[in-house]
Coordinates of C-alpha atoms in Angstrom, one line a residue:
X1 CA 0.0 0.0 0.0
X2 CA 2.0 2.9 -1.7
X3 CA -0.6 5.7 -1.3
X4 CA -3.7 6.7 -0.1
X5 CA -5.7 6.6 -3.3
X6 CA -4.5 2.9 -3.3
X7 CA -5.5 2.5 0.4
X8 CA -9.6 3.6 -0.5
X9 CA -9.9 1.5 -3.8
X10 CA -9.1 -1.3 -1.4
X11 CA -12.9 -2.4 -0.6
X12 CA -14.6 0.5 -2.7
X13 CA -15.9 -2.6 -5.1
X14 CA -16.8 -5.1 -2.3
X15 CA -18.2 -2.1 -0.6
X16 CA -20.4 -1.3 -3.2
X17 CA -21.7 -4.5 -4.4
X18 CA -22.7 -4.9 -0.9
X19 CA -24.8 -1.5 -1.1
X20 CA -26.4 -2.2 -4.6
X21 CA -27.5 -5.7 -3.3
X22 CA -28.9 -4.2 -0.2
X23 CA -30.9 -1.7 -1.9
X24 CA -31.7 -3.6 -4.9
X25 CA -34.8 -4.6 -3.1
X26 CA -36.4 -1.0 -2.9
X27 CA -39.5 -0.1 -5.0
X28 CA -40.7 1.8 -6.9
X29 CA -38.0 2.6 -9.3
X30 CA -37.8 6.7 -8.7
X31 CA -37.2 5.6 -4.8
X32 CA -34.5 3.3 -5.5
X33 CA -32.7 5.5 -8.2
X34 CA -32.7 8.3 -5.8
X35 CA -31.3 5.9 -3.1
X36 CA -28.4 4.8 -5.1
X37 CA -27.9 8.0 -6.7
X38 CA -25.2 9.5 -4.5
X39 CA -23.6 6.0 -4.6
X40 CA -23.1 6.0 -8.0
X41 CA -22.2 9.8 -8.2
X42 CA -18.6 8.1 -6.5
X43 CA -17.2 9.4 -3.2
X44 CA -14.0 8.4 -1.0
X45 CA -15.7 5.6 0.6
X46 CA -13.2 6.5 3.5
X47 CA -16.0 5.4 6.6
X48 CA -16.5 1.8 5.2
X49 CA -12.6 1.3 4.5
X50 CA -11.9 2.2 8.1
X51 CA -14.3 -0.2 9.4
X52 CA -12.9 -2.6 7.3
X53 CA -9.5 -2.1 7.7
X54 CA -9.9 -1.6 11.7
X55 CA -11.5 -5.4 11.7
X56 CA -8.7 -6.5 10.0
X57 CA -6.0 -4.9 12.2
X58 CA -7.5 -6.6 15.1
X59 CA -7.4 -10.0 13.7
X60 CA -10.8 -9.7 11.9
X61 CA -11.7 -11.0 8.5
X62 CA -13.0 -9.2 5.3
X63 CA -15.7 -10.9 5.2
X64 CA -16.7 -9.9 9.4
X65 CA -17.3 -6.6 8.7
X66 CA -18.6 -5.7 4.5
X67 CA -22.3 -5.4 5.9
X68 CA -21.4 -2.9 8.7
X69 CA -19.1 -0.9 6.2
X70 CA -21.8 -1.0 3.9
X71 CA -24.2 0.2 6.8
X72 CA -21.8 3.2 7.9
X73 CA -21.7 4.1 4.6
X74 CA -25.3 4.2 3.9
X75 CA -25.6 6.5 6.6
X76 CA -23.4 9.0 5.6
X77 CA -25.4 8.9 2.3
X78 CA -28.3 9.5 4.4
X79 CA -27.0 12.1 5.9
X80 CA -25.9 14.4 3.3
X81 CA -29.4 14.1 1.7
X82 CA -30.6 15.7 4.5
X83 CA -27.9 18.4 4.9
X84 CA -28.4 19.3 1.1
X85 CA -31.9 19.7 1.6
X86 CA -31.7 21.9 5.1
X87 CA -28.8 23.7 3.3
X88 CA -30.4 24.2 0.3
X89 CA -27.2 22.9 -1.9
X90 CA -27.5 22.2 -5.1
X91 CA -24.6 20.4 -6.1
X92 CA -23.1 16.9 -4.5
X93 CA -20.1 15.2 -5.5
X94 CA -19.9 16.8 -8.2
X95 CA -24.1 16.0 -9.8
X96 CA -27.4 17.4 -8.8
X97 CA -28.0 17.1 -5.2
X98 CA -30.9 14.3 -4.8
X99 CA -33.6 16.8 -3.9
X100 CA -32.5 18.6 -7.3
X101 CA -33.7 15.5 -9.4
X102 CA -36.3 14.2 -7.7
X103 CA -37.3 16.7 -5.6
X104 CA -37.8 17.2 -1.4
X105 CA -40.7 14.3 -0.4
X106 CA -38.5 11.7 -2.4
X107 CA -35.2 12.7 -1.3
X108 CA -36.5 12.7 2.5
X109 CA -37.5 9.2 1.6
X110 CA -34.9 8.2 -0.2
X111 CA -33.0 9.3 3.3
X112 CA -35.0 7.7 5.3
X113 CA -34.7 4.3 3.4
X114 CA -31.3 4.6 3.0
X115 CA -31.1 4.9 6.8
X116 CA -33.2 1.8 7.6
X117 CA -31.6 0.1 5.5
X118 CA -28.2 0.6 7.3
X119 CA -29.8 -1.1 10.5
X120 CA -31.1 -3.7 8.0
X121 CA -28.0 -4.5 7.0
X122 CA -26.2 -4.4 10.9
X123 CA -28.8 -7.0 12.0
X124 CA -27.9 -9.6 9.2
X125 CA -24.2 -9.3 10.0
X126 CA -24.6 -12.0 12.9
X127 CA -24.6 -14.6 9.7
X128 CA -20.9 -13.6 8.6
X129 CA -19.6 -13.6 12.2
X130 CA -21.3 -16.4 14.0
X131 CA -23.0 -14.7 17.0
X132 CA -25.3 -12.5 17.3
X133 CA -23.6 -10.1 20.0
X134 CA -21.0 -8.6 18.1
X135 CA -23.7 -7.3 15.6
X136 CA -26.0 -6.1 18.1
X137 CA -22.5 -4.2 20.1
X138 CA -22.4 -2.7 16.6
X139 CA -25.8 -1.7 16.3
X140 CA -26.0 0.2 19.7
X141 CA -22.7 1.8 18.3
X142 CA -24.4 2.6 15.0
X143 CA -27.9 3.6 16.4
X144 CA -25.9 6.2 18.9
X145 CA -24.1 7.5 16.1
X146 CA -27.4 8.4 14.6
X147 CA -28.4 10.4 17.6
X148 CA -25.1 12.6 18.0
X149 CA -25.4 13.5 13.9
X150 CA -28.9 14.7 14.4
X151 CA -27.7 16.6 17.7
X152 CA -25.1 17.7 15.7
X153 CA -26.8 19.3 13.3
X154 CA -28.9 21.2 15.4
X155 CA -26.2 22.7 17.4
X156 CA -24.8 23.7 13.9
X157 CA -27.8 25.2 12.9
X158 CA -28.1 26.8 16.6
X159 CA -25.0 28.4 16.3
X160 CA -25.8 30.6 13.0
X161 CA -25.6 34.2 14.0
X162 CA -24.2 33.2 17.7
X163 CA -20.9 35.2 17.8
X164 CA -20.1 33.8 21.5
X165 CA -19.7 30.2 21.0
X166 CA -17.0 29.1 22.5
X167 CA -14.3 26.4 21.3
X168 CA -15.6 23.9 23.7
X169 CA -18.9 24.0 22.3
X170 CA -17.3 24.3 18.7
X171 CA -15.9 21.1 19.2
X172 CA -18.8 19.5 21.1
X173 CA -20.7 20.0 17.9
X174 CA -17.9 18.9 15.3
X175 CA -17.8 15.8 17.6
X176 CA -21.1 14.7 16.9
X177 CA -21.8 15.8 13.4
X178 CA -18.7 14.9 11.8
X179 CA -16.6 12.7 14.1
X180 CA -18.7 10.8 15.5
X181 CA -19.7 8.6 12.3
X182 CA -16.1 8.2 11.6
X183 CA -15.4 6.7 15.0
X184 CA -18.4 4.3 15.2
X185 CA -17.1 3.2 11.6
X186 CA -13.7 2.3 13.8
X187 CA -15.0 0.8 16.6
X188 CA -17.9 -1.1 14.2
X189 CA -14.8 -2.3 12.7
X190 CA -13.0 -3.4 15.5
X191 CA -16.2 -5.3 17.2
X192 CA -16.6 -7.5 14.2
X193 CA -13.1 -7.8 14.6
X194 CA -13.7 -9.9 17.8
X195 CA -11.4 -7.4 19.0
X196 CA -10.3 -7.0 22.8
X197 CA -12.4 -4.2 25.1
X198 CA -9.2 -2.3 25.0
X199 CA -8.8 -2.7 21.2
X200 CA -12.4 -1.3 20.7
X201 CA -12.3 1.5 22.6
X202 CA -9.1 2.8 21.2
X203 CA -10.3 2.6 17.8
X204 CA -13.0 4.3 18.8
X205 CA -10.7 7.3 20.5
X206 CA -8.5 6.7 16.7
X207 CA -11.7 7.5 14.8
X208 CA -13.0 10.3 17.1
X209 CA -9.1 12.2 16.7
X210 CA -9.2 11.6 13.4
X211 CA -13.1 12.5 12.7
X212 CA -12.6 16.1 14.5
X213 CA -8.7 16.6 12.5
X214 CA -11.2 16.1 9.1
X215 CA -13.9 19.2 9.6
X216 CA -11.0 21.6 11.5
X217 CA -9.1 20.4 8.1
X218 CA -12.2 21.6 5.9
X219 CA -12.4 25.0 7.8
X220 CA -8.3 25.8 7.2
X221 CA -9.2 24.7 3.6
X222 CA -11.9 27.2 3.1
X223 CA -9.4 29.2 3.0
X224 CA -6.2 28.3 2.1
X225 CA -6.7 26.4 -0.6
X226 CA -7.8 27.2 -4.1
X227 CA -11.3 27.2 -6.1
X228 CA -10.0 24.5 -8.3
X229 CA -9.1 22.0 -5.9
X230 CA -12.1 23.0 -3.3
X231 CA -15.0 23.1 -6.0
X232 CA -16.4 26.1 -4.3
X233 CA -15.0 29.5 -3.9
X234 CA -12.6 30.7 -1.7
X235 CA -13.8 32.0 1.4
X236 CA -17.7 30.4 1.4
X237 CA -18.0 29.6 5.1
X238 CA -16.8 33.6 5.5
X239 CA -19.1 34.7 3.0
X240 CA -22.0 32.3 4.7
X241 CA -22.0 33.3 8.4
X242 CA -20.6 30.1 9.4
X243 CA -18.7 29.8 12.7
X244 CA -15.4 27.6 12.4
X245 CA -13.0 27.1 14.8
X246 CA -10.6 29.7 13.0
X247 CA -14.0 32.4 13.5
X248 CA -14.6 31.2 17.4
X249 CA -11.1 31.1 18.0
X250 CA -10.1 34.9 16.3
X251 CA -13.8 36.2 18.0
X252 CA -12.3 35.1 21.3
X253 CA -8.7 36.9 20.5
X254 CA -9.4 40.0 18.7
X255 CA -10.3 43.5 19.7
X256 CA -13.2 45.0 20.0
X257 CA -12.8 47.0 17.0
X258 CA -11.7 43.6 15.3
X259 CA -14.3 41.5 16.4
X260 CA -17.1 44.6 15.5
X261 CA -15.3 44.1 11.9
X262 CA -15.2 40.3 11.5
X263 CA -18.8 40.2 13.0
X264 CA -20.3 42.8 10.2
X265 CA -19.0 40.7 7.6
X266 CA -20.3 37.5 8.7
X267 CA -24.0 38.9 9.1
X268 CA -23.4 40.5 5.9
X269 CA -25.1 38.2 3.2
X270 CA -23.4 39.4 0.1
X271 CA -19.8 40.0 1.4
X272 CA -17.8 40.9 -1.2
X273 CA -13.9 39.7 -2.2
X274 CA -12.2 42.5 0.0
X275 CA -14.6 41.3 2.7
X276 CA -13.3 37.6 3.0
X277 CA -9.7 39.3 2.6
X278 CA -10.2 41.3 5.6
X279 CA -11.5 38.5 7.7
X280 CA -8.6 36.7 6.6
X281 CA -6.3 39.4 7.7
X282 CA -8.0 39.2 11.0
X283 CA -7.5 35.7 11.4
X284 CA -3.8 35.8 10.3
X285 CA -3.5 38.8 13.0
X286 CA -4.8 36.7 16.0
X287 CA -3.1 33.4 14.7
X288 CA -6.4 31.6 14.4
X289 CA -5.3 30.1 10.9
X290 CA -2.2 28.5 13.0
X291 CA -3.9 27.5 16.0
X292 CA -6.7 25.1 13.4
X293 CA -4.1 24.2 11.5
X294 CA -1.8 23.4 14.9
X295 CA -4.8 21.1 16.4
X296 CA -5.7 19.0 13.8
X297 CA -2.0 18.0 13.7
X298 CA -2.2 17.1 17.4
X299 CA -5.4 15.3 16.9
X300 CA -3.8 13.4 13.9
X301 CA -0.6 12.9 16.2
X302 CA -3.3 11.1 18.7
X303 CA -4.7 9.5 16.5
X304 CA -1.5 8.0 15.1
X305 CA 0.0 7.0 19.0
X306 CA -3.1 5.2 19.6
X307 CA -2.1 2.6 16.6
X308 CA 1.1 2.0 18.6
X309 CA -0.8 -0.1 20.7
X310 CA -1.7 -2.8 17.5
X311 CA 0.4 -5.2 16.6
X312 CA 2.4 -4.5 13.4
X313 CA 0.0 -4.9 10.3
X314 CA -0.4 -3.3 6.6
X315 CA -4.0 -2.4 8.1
X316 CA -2.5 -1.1 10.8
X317 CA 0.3 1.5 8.4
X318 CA -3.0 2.0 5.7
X319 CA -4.7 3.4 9.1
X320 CA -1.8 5.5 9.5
X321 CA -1.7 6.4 6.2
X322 CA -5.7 7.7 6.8
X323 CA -4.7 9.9 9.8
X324 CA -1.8 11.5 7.6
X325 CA -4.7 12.1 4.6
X326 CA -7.0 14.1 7.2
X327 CA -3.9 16.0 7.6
X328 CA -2.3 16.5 4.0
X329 CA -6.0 16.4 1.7
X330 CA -6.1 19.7 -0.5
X331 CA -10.1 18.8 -0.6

């Protein structure tokens, strides 16, 4: 395993003949079509390959764990159904979002089956692993999952226009909308693993560091990176109002006169160019850009010391390899 692109085309087939089959099932046709829609539009499949590759580094097989990868992955899907749809985004992996094609009742129920579905598949994972417990661990691990997205999501949409959130909160709410998933894919992993207490809980921790390195990543790349490579423009989340932990942590730094400024443009809904580059100057002034960037690496660096405690495995470097992506992605 030479590279991380090498490292997600792993499973991505297994992975997705596993989903097809699963939702091959659903009727009518417009349901299903707008259930496998977001499948077929591609994505990293990076949830399922950790759950995958976390049974394996525990001693697990392949075969333990394709159902609950599937699963994780389903809900993700579901999930950013439902955030284009409260968002009003049009665009998703690079197609029309699914409430673009077939509009908002189908997409909620494309959703909504895509979620069941995850649980349908969790249950009929005791067949590949012999017992019945380790599926049912993973569905309490799945099913809590669910409820911290959904908190999650309202504490994102609670925050819009709440200029006094602090970084604990800000990270509270990263936690369960983002970080969340990608530690229950871990530890899911790690369960059909038949892994030890203490190799499931620190799979769990590896997911969690990893999960909140990913969306403080995102936020530095808002604006650091370029249109090209982020397939939005420069500066969106400034131009949108949306508090990051670069805004929280430059709010709680900066002047009054600073924060009066950075404030103005994110309530202003049609912030211009100069606008993003003065927030941007604000956030270089105060370090904010530094401090992100500074504590995903130490998440990532967490993440990676947690591994340690494996034995030595090519699933057990390609999980490494994950934690340095979060880090390094340009996108």
């Amino acid at each position: 395993m030479q590279d991380i692109k090498e490292v997600l085309e792993m499973y991505s087939n297994s992975i997705y003949s596993e989903i097809k089959s699963a939702l091959s099932t659903i009727s009518p046709d417009e349901l299903k079509e707008a259930s496998i829609h977001l499948t077929d539009a591609g994505g990293k499949m990076l949830r399922p390959t950790l759950t995958i590759l976390s049974c394996k580094a525990v001693g697990g097989d392949e075969s333990d764990a394709i159902k609950s990868a599937a699963a994780i992955e389903l809900i993700h899907t579901f999930s950013l159904i439902h955030d284009d749809i409260m968002d009003k985004d049009d665009i998703r992996r690079g197609k029309p979002a699914v409430h673009k094609v077939w509009g908002e009742p189908v997409a909620i129920l494309a959703g909504d089956t895509l979620f069941s579905k995850a649980f349908q598949l969790v249950i009929n994972a005791k067949s590949d692993v012999g017992s019945s417990q380790y599926a049912n661990d993973t569905l309490a691990t799945v099913a809590d999952a669910c409820v911290k997205i959904c908190e999650g999501q309202a504490w994102d949409m609670g925050f819009e226009g709440n200029f006094e959130v602090k970084e604990e909160e800000y990270l509270d709410m990263i936690f369960k909308k983002t970080a969340a998933l990608l530690a229950t894919a871990t530890k899911a992993g790690a369960i059909m693993g038949k892994g030890s207490e203490e190799e499931i809980a620190m799979m769990y921790d590896y997911g969690r560091f990893i999960g909140l390195a990913f969306q403080i990543r995102d936020d530095y790349l808002d604006l650091v990176s370029d249109e090209e490579s982020l397939g939005k423009p420069v500066g969106s989340d400034i131009v949108e109002g949306k508090m990051t932990l670069i805004v929280v942590n430059a709010l709680e730094k900066a002047s009054a006169d600073d924060k009066n400024k950075l404030i103005a443009i994110l309530e202003n809904d049609n912030s211009s160019p100069s606008d993003v580059d003065t927030a941007l100057n604000i956030f270089e002034k105060y370090g904010s850009l530094e401090y992100s960037n500074n504590l995903a690496k130490e998440y990532v660096n967490n993440a990676k010391e947690l591994l340690d405690l494996l034995p030595d495995s090519d699933y057990k470097n390609a999980l490494k390899l994950i934690a340095d992506y979060v880090l390094d992605r340009k996108k």
